[in-house]
Coordinates of C-alpha atoms and ligand atoms in Angstrom, one line a residue:
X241 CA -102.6 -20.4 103.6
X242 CA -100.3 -17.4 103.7
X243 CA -98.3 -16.2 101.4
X244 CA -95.8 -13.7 100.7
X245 CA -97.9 -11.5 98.0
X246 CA -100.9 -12.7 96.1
X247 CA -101.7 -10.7 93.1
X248 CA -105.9 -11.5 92.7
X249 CA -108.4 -11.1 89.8
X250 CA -105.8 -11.1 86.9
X251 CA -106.3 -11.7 83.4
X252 CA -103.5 -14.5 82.8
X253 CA -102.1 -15.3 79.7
X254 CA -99.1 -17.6 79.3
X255 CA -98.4 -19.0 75.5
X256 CA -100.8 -21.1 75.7
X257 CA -103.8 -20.0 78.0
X258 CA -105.8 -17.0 78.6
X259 CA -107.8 -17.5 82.0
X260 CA -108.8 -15.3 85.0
X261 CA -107.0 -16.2 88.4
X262 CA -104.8 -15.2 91.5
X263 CA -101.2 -16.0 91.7
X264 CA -99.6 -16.5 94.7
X265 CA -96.1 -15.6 95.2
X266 CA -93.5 -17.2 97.8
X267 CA -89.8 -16.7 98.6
X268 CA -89.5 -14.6 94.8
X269 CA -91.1 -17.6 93.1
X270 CA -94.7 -18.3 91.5
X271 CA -96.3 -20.9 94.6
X272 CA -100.2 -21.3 92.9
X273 CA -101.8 -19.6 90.2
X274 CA -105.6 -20.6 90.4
X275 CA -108.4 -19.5 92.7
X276 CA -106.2 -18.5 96.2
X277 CA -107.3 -18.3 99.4
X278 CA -105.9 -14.7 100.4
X279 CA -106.9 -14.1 103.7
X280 CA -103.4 -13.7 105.2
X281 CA -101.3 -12.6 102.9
X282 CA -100.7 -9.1 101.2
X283 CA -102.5 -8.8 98.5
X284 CA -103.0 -6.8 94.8
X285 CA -106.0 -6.6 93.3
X286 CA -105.4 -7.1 89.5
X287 CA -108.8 -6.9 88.2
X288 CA -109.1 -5.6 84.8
X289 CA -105.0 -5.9 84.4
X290 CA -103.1 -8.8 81.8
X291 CA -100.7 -10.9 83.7
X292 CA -97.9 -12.0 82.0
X293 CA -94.5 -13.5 82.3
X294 CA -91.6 -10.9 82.4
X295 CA -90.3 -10.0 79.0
X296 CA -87.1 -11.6 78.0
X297 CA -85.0 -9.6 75.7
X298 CA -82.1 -12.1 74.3
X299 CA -80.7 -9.0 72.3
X300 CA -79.3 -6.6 73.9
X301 CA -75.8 -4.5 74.1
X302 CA -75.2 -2.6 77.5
X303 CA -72.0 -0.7 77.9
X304 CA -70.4 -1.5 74.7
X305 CA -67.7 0.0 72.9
X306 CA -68.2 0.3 69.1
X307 CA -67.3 2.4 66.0
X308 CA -65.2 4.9 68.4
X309 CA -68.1 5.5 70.6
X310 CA -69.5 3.8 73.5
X311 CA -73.1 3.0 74.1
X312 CA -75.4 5.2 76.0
X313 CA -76.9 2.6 78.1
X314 CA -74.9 0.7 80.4
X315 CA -76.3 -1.7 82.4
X316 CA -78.2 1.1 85.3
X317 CA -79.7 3.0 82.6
X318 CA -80.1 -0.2 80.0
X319 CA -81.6 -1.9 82.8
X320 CA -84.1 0.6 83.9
X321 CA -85.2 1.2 80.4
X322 CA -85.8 -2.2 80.3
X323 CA -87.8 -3.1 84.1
X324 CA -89.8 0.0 83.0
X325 CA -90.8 -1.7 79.6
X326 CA -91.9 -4.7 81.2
X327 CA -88.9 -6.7 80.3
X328 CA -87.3 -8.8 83.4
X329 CA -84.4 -10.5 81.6
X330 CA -81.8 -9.7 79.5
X331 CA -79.1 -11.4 77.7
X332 CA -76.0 -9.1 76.5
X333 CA -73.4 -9.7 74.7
X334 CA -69.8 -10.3 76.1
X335 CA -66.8 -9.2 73.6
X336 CA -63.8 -11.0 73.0
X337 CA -60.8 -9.0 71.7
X338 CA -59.2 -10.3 69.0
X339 CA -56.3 -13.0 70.9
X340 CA -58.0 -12.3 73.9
X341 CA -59.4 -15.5 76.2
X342 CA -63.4 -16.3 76.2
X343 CA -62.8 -16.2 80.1
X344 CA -61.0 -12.9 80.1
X345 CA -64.0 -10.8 77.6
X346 CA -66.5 -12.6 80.4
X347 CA -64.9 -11.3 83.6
X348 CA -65.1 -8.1 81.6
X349 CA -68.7 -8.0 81.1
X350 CA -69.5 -9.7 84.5
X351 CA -67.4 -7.0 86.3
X352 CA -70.0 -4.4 83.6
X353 CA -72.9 -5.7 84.7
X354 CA -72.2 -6.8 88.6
X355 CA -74.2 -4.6 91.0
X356 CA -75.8 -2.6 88.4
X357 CA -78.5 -4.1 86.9
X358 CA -82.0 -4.0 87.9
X359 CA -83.1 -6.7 85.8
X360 CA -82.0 -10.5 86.1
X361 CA -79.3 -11.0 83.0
X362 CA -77.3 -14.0 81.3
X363 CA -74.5 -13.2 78.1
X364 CA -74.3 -14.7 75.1
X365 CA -70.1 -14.6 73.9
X366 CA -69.0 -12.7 71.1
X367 CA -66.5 -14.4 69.1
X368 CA -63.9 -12.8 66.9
X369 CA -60.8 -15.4 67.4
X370 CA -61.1 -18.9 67.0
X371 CA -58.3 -21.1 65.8
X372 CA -58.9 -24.7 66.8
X373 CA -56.4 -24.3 69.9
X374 CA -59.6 -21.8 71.6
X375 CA -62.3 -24.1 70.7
X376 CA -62.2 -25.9 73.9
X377 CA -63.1 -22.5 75.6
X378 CA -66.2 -22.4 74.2
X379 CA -66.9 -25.5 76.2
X380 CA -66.0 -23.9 79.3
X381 CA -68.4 -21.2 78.7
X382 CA -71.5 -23.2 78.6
X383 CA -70.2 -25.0 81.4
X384 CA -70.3 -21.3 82.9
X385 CA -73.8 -20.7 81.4
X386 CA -73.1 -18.2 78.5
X387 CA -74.2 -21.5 76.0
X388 CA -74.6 -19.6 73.0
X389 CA -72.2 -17.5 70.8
X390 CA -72.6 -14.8 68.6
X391 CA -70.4 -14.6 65.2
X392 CA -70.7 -12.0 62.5
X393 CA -70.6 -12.7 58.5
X394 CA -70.6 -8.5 58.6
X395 CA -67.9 -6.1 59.8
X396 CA -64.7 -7.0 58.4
X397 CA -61.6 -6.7 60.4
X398 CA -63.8 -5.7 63.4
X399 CA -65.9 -8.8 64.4
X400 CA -66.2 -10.6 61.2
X401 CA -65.5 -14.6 60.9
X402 CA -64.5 -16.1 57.8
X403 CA -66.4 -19.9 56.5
X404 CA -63.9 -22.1 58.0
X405 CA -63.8 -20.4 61.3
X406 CA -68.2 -20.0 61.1
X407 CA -67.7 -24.1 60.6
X408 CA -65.0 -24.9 63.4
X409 CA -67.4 -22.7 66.1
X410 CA -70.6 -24.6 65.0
X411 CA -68.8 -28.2 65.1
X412 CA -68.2 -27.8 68.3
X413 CA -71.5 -26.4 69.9
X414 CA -72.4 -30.4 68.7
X415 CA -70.6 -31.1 71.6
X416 CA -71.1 -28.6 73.9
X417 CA -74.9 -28.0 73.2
X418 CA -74.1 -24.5 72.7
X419 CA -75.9 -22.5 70.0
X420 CA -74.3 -20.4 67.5
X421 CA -76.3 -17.1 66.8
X422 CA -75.3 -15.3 63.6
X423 CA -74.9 -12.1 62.2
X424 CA -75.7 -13.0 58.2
X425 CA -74.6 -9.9 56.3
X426 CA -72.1 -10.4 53.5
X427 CA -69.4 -8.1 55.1
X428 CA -67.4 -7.9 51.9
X429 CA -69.6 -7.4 49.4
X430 CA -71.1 -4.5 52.1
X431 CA -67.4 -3.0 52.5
X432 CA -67.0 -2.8 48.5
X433 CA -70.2 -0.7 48.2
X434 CA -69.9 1.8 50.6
X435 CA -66.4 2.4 49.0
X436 CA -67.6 3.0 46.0
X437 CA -70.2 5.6 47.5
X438 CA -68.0 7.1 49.5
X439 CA -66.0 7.6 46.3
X440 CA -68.9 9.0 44.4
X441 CA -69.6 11.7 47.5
X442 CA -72.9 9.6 48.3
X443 CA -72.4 10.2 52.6
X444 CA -75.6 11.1 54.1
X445 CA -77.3 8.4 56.4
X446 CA -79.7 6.7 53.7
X447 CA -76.3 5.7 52.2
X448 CA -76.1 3.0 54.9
X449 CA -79.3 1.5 53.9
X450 CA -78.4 1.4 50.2
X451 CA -74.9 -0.2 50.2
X452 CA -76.5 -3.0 52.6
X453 CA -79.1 -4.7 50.7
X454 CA -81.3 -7.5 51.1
X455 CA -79.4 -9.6 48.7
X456 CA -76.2 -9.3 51.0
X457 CA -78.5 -10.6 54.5
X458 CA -79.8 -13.5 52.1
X459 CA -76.8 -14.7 50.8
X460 CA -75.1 -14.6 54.0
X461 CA -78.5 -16.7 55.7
X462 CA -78.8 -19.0 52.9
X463 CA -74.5 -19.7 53.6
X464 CA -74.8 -20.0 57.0
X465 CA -77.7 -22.2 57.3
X466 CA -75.5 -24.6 54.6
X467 CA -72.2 -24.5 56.6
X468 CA -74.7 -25.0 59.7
X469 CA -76.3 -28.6 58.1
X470 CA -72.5 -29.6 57.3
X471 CA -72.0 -29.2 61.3
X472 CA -75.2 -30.9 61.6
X473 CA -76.5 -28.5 64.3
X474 CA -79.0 -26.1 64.9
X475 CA -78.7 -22.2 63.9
X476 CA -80.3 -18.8 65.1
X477 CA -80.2 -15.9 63.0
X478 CA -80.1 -12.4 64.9
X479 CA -82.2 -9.4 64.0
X480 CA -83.6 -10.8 60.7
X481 CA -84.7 -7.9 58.7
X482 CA -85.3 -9.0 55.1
X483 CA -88.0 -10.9 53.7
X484 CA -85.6 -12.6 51.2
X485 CA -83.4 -13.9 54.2
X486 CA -86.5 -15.4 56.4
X487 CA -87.7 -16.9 53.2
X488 CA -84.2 -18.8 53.6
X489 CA -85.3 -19.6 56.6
X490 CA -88.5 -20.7 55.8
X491 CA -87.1 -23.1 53.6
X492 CA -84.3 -24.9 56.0
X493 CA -86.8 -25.6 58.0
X494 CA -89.5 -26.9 55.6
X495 CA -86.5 -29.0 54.8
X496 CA -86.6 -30.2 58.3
X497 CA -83.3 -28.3 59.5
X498 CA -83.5 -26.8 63.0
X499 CA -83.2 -23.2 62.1
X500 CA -84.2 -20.3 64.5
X501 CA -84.7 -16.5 64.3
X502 CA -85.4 -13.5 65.9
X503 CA -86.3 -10.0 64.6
X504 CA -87.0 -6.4 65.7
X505 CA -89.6 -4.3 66.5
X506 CA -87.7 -1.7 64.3
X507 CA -87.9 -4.0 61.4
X508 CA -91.8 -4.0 61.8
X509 CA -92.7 -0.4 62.6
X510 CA -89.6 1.6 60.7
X511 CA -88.7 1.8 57.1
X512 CA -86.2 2.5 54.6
X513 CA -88.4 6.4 54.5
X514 CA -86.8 7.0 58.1
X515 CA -83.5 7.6 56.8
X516 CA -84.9 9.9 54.1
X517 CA -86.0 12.7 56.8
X518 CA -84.2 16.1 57.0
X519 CA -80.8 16.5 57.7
X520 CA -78.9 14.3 59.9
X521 CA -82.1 12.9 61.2
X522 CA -82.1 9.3 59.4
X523 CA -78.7 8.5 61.6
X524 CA -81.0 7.9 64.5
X525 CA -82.0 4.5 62.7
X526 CA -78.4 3.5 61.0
X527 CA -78.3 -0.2 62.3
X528 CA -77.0 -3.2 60.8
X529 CA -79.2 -4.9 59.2
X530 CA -80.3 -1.3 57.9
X531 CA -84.4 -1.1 57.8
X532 CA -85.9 -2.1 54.6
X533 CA -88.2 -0.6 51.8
X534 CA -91.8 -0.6 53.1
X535 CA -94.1 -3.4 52.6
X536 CA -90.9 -5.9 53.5
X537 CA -92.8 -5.7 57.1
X538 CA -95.4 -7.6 55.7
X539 CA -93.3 -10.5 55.3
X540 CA -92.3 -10.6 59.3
X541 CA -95.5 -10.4 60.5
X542 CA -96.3 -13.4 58.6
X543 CA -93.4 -14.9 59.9
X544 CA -94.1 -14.1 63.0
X545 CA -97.4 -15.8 63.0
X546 CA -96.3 -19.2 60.6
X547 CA -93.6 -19.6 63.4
X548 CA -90.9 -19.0 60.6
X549 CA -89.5 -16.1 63.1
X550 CA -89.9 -17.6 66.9
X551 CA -88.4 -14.3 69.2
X552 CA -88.5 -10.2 68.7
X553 CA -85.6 -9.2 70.6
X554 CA -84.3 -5.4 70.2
X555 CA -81.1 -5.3 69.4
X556 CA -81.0 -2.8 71.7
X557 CA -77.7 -0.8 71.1
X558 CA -78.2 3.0 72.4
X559 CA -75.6 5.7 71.3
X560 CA -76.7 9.2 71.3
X561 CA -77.0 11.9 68.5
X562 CA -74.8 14.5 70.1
X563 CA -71.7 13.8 72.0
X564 CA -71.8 13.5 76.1
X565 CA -70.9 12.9 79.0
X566 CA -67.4 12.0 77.4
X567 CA -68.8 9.6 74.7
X568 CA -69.4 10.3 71.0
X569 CA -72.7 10.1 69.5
X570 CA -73.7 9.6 65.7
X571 CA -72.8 12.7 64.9
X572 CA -69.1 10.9 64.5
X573 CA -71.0 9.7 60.7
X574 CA -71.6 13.3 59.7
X575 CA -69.3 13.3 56.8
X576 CA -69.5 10.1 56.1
X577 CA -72.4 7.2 57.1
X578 CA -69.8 4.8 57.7
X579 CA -68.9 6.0 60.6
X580 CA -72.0 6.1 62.4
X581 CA -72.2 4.2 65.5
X582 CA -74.6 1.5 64.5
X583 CA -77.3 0.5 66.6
X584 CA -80.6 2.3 68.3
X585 CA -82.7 1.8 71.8
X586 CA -85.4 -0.3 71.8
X587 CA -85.4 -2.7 75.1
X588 CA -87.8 -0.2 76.8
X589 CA -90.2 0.0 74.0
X590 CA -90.8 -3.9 72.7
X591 CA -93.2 -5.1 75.0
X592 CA -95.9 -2.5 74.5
X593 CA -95.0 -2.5 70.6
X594 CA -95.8 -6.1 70.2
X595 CA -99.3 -5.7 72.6
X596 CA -100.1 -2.9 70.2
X597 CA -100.1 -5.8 67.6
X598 CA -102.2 -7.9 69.7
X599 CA -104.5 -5.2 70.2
X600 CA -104.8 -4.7 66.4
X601 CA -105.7 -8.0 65.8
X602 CA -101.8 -8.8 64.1
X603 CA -100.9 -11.3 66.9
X604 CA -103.0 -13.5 69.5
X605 CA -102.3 -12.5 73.5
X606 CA -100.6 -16.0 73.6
X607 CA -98.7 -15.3 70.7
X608 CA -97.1 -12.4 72.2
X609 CA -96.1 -13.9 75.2
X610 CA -94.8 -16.3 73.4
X611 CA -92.7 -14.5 71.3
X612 CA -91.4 -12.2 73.8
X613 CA -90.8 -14.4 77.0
X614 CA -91.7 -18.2 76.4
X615 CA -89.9 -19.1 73.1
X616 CA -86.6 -17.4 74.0
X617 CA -86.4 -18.8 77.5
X618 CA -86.7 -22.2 75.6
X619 CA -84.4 -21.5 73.3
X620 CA -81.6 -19.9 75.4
X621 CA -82.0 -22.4 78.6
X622 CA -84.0 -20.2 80.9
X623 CA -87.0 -22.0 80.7
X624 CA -88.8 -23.0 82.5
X625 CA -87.4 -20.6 85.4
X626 CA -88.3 -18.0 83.0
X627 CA -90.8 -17.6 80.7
X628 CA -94.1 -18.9 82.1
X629 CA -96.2 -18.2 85.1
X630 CA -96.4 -21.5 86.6
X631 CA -95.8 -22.8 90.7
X632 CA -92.0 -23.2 90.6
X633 CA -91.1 -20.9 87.9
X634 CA -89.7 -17.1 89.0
X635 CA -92.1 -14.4 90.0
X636 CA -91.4 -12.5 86.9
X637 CA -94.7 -11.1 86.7
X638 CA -96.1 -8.1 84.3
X639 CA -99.4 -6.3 84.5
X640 CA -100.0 -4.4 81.7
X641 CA -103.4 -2.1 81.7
X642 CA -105.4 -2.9 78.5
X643 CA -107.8 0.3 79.3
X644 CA -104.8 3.1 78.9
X645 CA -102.7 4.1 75.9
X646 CA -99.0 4.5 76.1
X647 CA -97.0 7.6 74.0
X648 CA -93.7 7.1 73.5
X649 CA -91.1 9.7 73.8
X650 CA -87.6 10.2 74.7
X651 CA -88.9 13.0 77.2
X652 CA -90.0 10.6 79.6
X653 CA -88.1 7.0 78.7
X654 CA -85.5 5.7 80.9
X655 CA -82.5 5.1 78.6
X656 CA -79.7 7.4 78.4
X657 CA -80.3 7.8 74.6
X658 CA -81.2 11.3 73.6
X659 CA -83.6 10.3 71.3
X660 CA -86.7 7.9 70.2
X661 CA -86.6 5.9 67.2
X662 CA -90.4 5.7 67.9
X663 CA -91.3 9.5 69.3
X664 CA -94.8 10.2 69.4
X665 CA -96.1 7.1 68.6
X666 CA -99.0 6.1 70.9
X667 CA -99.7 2.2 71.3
X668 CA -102.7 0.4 72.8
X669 CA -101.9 -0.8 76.9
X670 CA -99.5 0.4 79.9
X671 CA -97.6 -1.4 81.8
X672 CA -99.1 -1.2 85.0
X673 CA -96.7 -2.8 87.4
X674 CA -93.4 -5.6 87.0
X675 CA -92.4 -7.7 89.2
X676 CA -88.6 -9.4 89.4
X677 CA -88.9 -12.4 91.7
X678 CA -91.6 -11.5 93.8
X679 CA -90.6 -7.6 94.1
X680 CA -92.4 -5.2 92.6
X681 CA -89.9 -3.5 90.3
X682 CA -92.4 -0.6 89.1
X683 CA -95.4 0.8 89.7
X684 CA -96.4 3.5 87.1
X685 CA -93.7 6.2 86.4
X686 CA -92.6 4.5 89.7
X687 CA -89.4 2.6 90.6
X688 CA -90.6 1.1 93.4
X689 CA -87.7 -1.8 93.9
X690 CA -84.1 -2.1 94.3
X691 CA -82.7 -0.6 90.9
X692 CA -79.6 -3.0 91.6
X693 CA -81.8 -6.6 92.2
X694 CA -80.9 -8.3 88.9
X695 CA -78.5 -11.2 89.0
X696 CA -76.8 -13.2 86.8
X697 CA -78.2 -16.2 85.1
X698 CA -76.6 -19.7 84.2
X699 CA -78.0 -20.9 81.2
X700 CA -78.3 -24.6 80.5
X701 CA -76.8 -26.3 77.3
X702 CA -79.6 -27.0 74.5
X703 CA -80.8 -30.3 75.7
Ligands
URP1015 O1 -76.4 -2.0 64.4 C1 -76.4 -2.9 65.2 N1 -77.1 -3.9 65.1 N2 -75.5 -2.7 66.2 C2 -75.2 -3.7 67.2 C3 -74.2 -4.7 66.8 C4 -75.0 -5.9 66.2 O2 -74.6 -6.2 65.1 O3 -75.8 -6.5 66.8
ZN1016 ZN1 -75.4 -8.1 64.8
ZN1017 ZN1 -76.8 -6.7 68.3

């Protein structure tokens, strides 16, 4: 039998599997995956390589304007970052302005994104406005495929949502089959303590970790996942960085209620230390949730692996340290920490983060795939177009070399930031080649695809 490509002699692992065989690729989808007769096709001989499904990334914030600055990344350079860390799907986060129609912040980000990305993408909404009058718009988004919507307990008067309008947006995703994702920071509380340091003269970068503690992402969990059981529908917490707030979400869902959440690669391998280091150093890593006091790590990873935390997304949101190109950077914060840009890279650097884990005996092989491609293509509607290497599904395909060792540095990354939250930091494996329906994206240091393949994905309703 012919096919268009056949990749031979991989290592394949898939959630739930580990096994050696060829996959045989067809029209940009996955047509066998077994022992292939190859004879007349092109093939790729993967032998001594890990095949696994692309990475999906359902965090991440390409060409947004926040805090007076604007990302570094938009969707080329966010997009390239990402193909070139393995990761093959991406879903960003529309904006709506305050009065401003769902439709009208989607257009926005489609018109963003359109042409640009070289990675296949979907968007989540970002709601700020909601009186019962807009609710019905919500319906006519997952009817568009954007079936989830993000809404913030953090950033008052920018993005925050008070109770009643947290409780009218999950009513109706029971019956819309949307899902609402939240941002579960105590906003007020926050606002009243960085006052009061900025008061005292307390403005260095560390201050933004101190007036945000754990207490404030808890309380906020612990609310949401109450207002969420009154709606009777399921929830998904966003970059989960505390151990007190997972242990909230440990217990909803010992209690049996469908609670869901993703964290960070920076809440696993950074710490509260980082924003101790000279100078104006410690704004690379001002993000909200702010990274916690070492050892709280400890409590993810166990998350991770009791299926208490079911995604690591990035939260990838780039701005630079100096000014550029026409955008402020985080230098904006120098007098004062609340006005750093929050938010860091990280889409390019997830997928060979998490393998380091694998390789350091923290997380099973089918365990990472899991939690960076499976379980979020389930849980945002991709699957199973995404997320698994199986005949039908997408030729989303990564081969990562288990043999080499990768050393990250902004010098050679792909995202417009001018900086690495992770610099000099070697992990375990390379990624060795991706491929985004049937086209091999990279090869090496190479771009070897069309930088501008990525399309936009429908996403279907929870089911
Ligand atoms: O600091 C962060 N996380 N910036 C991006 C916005 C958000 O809350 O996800
Ligand atoms: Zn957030
Ligand atoms: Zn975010």
């Amino acid at each position: 039998m012919s096919y268009d490509l056949v990749i031979k002699n991989a290592e394949v692992v898939t959630a739930s599997d580990s096994f050696k065989a060829d996959i045989a690729i067809e029209k940009g989808k996955i047509a066998a995956v077994g022992k292939i007769d190859a004879r007349d096709s092109k093939t790729i001989d993967a032998k001594g390589l890990i095949a696994i499904p692309g990475g999906i990334d359902v965090h991440t914030h390409f060409d947004m304007p926040f805090m007076g600055a604007t990302t570094a990344d938009d969707f080329r350079t966010g997009s390239a970052a990402a193909i070139f860390g393995g990761t093959t799907t991406v879903v960003d986060f529309a904006i709506q302005k305050r009065g401003e129609a769902l439709k009208k912040a989607l257009d926005t980000w489609h018109e963003k994104a359109h042409g640009k990305s070289a990675v296949d993408y979907a968007f989540h909404m970002i709601v700020v406005d909601l009186p019962e009058s807009r609710t019905k718009e919500m319906d006519a988004m997952v009817k568009e495929g954007v079936s989830s919507f993000k809404l913030f307990m953090a950033y008052p008067g920018i993005f925050m949502s008070d109770d009643a309008t947290i409780y009218r947006a999950l009513t109706r995703t029971k019956e819309n089959g949307g899902m609402i994702c939240m941002h579960a920071e105590n906003g007020g509380v926050i606002d009243v303590m960085v006052q009061k340091a900025l008061a005292e003269g307390k403005i260095e970068p560390k201050y933004h970790a101190l007036t945000r503690p754990m207490s404030a992402e808890a309380e906020a969990t612990r609310r949401a996942i109450a207002l969420a059981d009154m709606a009777g529908v399921p929830i998904y917490f966003v970059h989960l960085s505390a151990g007190d707030a997972l242990d909230e979400v440990r217990r909803a869902r010992e209690r049996g209620q469908q609670v869901f959440a993703e964290t960070c690669p920076q809440y696993l391998y950074l710490s509260y230390e980082d924003y101790e280091r000279p100078g104006f150093e410690g704004a690379k890593f001002v993000m909200s949730p702010p990274l916690r006091p070492k050892g709280n790590e400890e409590r993810l990873w166990k998350g991770l692996l009791r299926n208490d935390l079911q995604v690591v997304s990035t939260d990838h949101c780039s701005f630079c340290m100096k000014a550029g190109e026409g955008k402020p950077g985080k230098e904006l914060g120098k007098k004062d920490f609340s006005k750093i840009p929050n938010g860091a890279p990280g889409v390019e650097t997830r997928m060979l983060l998490l393998w380091d884990a694998v390789q350091n005996g923290r997380l099973t092989a089918n365990r990472f795939v899991e939690l960076t491609s499976t379980s979020p293509a389930k849980l945002f509607g991709l699957y199973p177009r995404k997320g698994h290497l199986s005949p039908g599904a997408d030729a989303d395909i990564v081969l990562i070399d288990p043999k080499k060792k990768t050393t990250i540095s902004a010098k050679k990354h792909h995202s417009a930031a001018d900086y690495n939250p992770y610099e000099g930091k070697t992990v375990a494996g390379a990624i060795h080649s991706v491929f985004l329906r049937g086209e091999r994206m990279v090869q090496g240091d190479a771009m070897t695809g069309s930088a501008t393949r990525g399309a936009f994905l429908r996403r279907a309703p929870r089911s």
